[in-house]
Coordinates of C-alpha atoms in Angstrom, one line a residue:
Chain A
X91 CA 12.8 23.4 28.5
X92 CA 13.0 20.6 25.8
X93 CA 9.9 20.6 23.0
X94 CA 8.8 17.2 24.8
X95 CA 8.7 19.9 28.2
X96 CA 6.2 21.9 25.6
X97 CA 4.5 19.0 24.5
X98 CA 3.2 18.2 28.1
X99 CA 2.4 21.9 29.1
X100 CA 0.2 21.8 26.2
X101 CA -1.5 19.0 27.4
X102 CA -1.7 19.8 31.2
X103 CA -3.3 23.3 30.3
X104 CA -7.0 24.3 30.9
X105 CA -9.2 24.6 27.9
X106 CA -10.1 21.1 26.6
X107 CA -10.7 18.5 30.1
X108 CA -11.7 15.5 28.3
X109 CA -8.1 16.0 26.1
X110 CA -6.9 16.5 22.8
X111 CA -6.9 14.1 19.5
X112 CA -4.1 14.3 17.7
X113 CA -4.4 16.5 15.1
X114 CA -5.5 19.4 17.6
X115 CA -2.1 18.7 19.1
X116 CA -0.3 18.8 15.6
X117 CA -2.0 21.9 14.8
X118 CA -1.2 23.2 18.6
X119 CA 2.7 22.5 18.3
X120 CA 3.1 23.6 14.9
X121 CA 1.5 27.2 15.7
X122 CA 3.6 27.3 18.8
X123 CA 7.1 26.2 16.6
X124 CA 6.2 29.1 14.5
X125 CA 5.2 32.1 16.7
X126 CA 7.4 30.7 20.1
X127 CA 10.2 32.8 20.4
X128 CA 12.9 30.1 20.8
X129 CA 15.2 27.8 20.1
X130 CA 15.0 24.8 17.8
X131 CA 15.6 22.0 20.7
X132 CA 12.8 23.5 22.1
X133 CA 10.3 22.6 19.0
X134 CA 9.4 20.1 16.6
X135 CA 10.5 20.0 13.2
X136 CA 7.0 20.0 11.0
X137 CA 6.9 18.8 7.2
X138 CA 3.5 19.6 4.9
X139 CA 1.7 16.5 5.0
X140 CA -2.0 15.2 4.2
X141 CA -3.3 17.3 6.1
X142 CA -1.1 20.0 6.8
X143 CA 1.8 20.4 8.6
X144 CA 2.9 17.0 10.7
X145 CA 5.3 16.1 13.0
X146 CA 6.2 12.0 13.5
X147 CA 8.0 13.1 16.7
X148 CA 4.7 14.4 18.3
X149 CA 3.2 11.1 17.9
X150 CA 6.1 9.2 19.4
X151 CA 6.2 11.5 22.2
X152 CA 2.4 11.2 23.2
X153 CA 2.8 7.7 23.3
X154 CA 5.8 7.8 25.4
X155 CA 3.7 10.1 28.0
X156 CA 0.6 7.2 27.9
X157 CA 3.1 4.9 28.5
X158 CA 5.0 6.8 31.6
X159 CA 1.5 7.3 32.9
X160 CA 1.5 11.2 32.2
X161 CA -1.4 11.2 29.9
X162 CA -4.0 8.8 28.8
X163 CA -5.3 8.0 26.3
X164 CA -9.2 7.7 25.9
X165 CA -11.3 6.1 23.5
X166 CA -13.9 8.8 22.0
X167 CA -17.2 6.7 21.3
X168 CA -17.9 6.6 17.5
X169 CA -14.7 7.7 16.6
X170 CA -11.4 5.4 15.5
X171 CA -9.3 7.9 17.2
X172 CA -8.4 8.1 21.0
X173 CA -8.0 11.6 22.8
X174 CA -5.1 12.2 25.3
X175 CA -6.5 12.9 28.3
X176 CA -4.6 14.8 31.0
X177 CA -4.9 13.5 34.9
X178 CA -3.7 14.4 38.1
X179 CA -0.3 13.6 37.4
X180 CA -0.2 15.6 33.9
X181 CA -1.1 18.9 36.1
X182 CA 1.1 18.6 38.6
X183 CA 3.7 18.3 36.1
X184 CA 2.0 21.3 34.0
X185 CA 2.7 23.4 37.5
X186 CA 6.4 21.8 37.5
X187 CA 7.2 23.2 34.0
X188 CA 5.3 26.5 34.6
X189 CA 7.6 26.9 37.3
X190 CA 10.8 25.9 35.1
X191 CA 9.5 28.0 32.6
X192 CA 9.4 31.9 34.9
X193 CA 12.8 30.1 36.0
X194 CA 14.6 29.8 32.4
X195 CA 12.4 33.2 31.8
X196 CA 10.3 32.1 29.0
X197 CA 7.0 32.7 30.1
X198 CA 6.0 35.0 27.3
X199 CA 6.2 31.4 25.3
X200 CA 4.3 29.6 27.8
X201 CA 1.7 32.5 27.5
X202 CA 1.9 31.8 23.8
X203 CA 1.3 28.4 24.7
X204 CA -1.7 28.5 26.7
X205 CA -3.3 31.4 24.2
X206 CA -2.7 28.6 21.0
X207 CA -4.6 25.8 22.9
X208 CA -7.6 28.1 23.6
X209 CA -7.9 28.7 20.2
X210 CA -7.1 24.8 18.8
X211 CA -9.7 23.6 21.4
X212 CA -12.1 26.1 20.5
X213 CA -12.7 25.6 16.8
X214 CA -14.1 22.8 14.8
X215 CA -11.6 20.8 12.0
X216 CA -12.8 22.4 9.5
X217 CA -11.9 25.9 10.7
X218 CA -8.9 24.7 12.8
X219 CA -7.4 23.7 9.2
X220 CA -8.2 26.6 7.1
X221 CA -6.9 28.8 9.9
X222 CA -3.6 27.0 9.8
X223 CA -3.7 26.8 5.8
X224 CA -4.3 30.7 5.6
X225 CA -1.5 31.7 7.8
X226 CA 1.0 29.0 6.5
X227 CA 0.5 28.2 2.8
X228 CA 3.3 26.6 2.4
X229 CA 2.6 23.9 4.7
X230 CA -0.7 23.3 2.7
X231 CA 1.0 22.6 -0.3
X232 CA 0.3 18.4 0.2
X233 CA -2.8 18.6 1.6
X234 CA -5.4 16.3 0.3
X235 CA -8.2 18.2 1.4
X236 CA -9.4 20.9 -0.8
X237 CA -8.9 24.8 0.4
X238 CA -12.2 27.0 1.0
X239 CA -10.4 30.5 0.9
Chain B
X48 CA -7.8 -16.1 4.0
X49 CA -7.4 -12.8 3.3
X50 CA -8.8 -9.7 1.9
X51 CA -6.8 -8.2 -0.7
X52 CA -7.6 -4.8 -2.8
X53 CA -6.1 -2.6 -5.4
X54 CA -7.3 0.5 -6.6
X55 CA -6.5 2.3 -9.9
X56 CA -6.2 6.2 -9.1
X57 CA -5.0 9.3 -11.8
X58 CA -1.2 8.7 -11.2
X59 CA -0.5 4.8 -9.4
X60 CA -1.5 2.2 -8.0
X61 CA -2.9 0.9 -4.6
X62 CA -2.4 -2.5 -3.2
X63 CA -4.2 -3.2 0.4
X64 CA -4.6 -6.0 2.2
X65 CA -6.1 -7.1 5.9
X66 CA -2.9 -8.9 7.8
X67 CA -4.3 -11.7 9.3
X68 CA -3.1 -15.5 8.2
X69 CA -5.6 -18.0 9.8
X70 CA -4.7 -21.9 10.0
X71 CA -6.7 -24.7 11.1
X72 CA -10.2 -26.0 11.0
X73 CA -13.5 -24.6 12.3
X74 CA -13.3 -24.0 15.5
X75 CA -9.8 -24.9 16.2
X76 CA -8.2 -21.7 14.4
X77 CA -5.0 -19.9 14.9
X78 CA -4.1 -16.3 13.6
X79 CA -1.2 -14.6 13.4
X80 CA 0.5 -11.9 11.5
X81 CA 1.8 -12.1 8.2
X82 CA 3.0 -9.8 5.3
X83 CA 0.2 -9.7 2.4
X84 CA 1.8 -6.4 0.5
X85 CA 5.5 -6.3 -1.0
X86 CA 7.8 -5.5 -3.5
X87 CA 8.4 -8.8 -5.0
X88 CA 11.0 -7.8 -8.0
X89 CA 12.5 -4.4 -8.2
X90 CA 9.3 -2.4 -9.9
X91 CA 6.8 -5.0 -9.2
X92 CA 4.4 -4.8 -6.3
X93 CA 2.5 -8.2 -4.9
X94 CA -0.6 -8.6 -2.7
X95 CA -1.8 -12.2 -1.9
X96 CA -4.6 -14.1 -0.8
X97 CA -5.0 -18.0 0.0
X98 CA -3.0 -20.5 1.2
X99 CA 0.7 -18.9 1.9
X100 CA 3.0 -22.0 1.2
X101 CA 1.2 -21.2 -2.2
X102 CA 1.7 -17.8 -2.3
X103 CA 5.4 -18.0 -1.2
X104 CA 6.1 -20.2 -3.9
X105 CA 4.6 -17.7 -6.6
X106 CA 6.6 -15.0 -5.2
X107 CA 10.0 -16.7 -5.2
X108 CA 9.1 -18.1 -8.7
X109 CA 8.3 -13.8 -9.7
X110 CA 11.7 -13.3 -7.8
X111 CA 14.0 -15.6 -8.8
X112 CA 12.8 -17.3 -12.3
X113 CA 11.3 -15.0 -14.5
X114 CA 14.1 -13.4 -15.4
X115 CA 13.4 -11.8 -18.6
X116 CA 10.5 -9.6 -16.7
X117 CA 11.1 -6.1 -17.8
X118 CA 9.0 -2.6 -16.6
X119 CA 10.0 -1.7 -20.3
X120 CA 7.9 -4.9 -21.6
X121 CA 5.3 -4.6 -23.1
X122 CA 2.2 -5.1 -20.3
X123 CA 0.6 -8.4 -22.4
X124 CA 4.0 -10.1 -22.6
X125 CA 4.7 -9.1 -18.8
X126 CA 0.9 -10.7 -18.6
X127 CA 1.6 -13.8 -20.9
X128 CA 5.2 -14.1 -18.2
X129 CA 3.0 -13.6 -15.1
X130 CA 0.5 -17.0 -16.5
X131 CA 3.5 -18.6 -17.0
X132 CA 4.3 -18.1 -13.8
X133 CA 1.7 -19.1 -12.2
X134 CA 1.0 -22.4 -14.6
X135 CA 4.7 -23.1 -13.3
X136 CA 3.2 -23.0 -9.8
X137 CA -0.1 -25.3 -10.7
X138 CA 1.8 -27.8 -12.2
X139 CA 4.4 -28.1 -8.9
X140 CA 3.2 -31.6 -7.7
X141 CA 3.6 -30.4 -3.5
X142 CA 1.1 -27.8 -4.3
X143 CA -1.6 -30.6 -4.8
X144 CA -4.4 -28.2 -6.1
X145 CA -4.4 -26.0 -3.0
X146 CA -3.5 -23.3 -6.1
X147 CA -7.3 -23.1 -6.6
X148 CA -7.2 -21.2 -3.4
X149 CA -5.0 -18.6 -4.0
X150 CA -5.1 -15.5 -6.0
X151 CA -2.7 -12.4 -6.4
X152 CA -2.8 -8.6 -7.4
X153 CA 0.6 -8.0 -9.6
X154 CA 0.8 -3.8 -9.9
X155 CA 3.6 -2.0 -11.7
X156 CA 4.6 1.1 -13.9
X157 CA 4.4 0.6 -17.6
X158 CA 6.9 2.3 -19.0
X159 CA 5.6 1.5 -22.6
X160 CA 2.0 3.4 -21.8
X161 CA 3.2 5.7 -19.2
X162 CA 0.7 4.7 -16.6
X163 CA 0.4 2.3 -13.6
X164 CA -1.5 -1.1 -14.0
X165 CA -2.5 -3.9 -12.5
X166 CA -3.4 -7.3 -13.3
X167 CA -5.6 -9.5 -10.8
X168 CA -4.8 -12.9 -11.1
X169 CA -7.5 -15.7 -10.6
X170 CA -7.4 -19.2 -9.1
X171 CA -8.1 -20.8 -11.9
X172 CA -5.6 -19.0 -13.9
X173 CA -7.4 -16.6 -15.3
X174 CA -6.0 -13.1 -15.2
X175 CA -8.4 -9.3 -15.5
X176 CA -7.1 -6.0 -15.7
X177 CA -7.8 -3.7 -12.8
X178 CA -9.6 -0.4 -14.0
X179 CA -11.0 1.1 -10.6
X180 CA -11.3 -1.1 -7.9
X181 CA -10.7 -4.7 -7.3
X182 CA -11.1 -7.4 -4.5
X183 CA -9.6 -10.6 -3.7
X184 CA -9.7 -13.1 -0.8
X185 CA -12.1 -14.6 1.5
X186 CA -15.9 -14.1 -0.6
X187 CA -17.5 -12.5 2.2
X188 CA -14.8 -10.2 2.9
X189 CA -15.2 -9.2 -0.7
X190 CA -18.3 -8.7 -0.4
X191 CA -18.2 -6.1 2.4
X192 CA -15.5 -4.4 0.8
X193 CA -17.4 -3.9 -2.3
X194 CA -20.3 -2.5 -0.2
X195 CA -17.5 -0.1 1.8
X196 CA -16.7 0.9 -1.6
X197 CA -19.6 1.4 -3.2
X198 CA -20.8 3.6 -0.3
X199 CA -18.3 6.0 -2.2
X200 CA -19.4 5.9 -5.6
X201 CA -19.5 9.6 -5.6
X202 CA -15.6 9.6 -5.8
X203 CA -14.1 9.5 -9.6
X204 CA -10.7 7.2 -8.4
X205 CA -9.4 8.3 -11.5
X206 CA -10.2 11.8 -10.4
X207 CA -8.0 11.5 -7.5
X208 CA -4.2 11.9 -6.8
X209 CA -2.2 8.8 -5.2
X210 CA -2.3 10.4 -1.3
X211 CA -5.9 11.0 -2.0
X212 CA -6.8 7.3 -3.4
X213 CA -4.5 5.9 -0.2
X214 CA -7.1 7.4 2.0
X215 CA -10.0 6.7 -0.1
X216 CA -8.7 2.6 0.2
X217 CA -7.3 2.7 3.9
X218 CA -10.9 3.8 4.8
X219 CA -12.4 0.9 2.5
X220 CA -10.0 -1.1 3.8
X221 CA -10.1 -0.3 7.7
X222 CA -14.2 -0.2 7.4
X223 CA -14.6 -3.7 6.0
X224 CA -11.6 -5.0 8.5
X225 CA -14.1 -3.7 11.2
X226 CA -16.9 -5.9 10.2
X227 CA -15.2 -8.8 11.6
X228 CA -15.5 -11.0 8.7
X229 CA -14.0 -14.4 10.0
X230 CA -10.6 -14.5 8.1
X231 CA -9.5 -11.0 7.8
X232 CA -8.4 -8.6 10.3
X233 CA -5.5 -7.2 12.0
X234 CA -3.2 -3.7 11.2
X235 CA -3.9 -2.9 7.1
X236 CA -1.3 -3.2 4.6
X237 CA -0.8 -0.9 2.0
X238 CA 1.7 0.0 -1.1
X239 CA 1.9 1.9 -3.7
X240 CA 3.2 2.2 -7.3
X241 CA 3.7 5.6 -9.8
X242 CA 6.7 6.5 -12.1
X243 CA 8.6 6.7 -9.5
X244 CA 8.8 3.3 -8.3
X245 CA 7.2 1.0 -5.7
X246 CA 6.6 2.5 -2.4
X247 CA 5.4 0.6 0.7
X248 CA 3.3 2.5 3.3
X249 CA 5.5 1.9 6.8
X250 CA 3.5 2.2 9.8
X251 CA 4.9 5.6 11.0
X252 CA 2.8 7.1 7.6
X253 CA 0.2 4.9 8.4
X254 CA -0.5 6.4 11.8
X255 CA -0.9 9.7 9.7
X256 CA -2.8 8.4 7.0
X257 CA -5.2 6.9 9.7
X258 CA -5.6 10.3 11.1
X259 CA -6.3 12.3 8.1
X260 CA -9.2 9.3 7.2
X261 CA -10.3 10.3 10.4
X262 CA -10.4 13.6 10.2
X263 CA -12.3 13.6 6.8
X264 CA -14.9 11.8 8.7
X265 CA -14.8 14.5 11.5
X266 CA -15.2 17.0 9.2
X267 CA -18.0 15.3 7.3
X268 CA -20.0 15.2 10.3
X269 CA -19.2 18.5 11.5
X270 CA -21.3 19.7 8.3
X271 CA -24.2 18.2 10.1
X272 CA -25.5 20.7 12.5
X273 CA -26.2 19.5 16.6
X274 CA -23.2 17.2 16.2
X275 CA -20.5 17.4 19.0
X276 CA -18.7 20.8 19.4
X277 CA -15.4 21.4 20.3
X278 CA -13.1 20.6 23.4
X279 CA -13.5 23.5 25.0
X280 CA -16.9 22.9 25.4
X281 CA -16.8 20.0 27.2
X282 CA -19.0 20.4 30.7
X283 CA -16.6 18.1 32.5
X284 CA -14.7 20.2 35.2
X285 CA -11.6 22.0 34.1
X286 CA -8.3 21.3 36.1
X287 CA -6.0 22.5 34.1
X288 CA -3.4 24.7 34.5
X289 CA -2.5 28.2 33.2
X290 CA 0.6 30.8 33.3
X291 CA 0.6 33.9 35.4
X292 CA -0.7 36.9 33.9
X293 CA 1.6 39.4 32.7
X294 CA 2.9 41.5 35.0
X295 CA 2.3 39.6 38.2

């Protein structure tokens, strides 16, 4: 499984229905390239940005699933941001790559998976940042916003 | 017209600007894209408002004719140059006084003080130094920007780093864009200028720089208790998926 294989798991699993922005998924992808045990082709390559660690290619591959029809993207009233909102299509392919996933034996990482979107989905920013912060300073180093702990 | 800004921060300079260019008359008016923000001389860093025949011809003058434009100048004779420049332009007989509609923020890095600056340069020909903030362009544009800026007069720009001023002005920026003022609109433009050089904000970084405006605004309102919680408590029917337990 490729990190864009990842990417989509993330999205199709349980835990947040009405989808992700994108900073939860930044967050999401970033814990996962850490803890995940395995290789680099399977995750994105993360620099310390504004706020926190950041990954260009996420962005570019969320678009790419909008536009193939695997997620979409939903405005969120009030907001300037859109969520990415799984559908039918982004589940069935969540059970495809489940599938692939006990096949090429890396469940323990899909577990991993599914255990770092419960916890992205169920915090506010605030939290979600200092969390990420605290573990991994040194992706903190450029961010703009200032550090409670 | 145009809205143009540029905002004076601890270490640089910002230049924004809306990227709309509107022809015609009332009623009958086309908009397209154009670039309002750019390196104009090696150092120097150009945002322009008005009539863009007139602009262009500024900018080529900056490029091309005022060769004796040094960052190591002295910032009043790089002033006194700019005037010149711009008199040069006024007195260009195809311009036929549409200069009076045109204005221009010219930022670069002094090397003499050791600081970034910015001169704002007036239709009539009158030039002002930038301290904080600055506006330019359509008057009603201005005005709204002023108000988006003034609704964060608790921020010290000088107080603030160069990535924090850039979110500070994208938001001023993007909020007065949002108003729909007739004139202005479109993706914003932004660059920036430090020791280092001139640096233009490509729209990969702006995608970021969008986010983290809006998640400073998420996070504002999360201090506000009863406001949204989040995802996962969401009352809409779960579909998702999950992995096996261990062991099964």
């Amino acid at each position: 499984m490729n990190r864009r294989d990842w990417l989509l798991l993330f999205a199709a699993y349980e835990g947040a229905p009405d989808g992700l922005d994108p900073i939860r998924f930044q967050k999401g992808l970033f814990l996962f390239a850490r803890r995940a045990r395995l290789p680099a082709r399977a995750k994105y390559t993360f620099k310390p940005y504004d706020y926190g660690p950041m990954s260009p290619g996420i962005y570019k591959d969320l678009d790419t699933f909008v536009d193939q029809g695997l997620l979409e993207r939903v405005p969120v009233p009030g907001k300037r941001w859109s969520r990415y909102r799984p559908s039918k299509t982004t589940f069935r392919e969540g059970q495809r790559l489940l599938e692939q996933a006990e096949k090429e034996q890396v469940l323990d990482a899909a577990r991993e998976l599914f255990q770092i979107k419960q916890d992205v989905a169920g915090v506010g920013f605030g939290e979600l940042l200092e969390r990420v912060y605290a573990e991994y300073p040194e992706f903190a180093v450029n961010s703009i916003f200032r550090r409670s702990v | 017209m145009t809205l143009i800004a540029a905002l004076r921060c601890r270490d640089g300079v910002i230049l924004g600007s809306d990227s709309q260019e509107t022809r015609g008359a009332r009623g009958h008016r086309l908009a397209r894209s154009t670039q309002k923000v750019y390196e104009v001389r090696p150092g120097f860093l150009l945002a322009w408002a008005g009539a863009q025949d007139v602009a262009q011809g500024f900018a080529l003058r900056l490029a091309h004719r005022a060769d004796k434009l040094s960052l190591a100048d002295d910032r009043l004779e790089i002033k006194a140059r700019l005037h010149g420049v711009f008199e040069d332009l006024r007195a260009d007989p195809s311009i036929e006084g549409r200069s009076d509609h045109v204005e221009f923020f010219v930022a670069w890095w002094s090397r003499r003080e050791g600081k970034a600056v910015v001169l704002h340069l007036l239709s009539g020909g009158a030039g002002e130094w930038v301290e904080k903030w600055a506006f330019g362009g359509t008057p009603l544009g201005v005005e709204c920007a002023s108000f988006a800026a003034s609704t964060m007069r608790y921020i010290d720009p000088a107080e603030l780093v160069l990535e924090q001023a850039k979110i500070v002005a994208l938001k001023v920026l993007r909020d007065t864009i949002e108003t729909n003022v007739e004139g202005i609109g479109g993706p914003v433009q932004m660059g920036t200028v430090r020791e280092s050089g001139v640096d233009l904000v490509k729209d990969a970084d702006k995608r970021g720089l969008h986010d983290t405006v809006d998640l400073w605004e998420a996070q504002c309102a999360e201090l506000l208790p009863g406001t949204a919680g989040p995802p996962s408590e969401s009352a809409t029917p779960d579909r998702g998926v999950r992995p096996p337990i261990e062991g099964n």
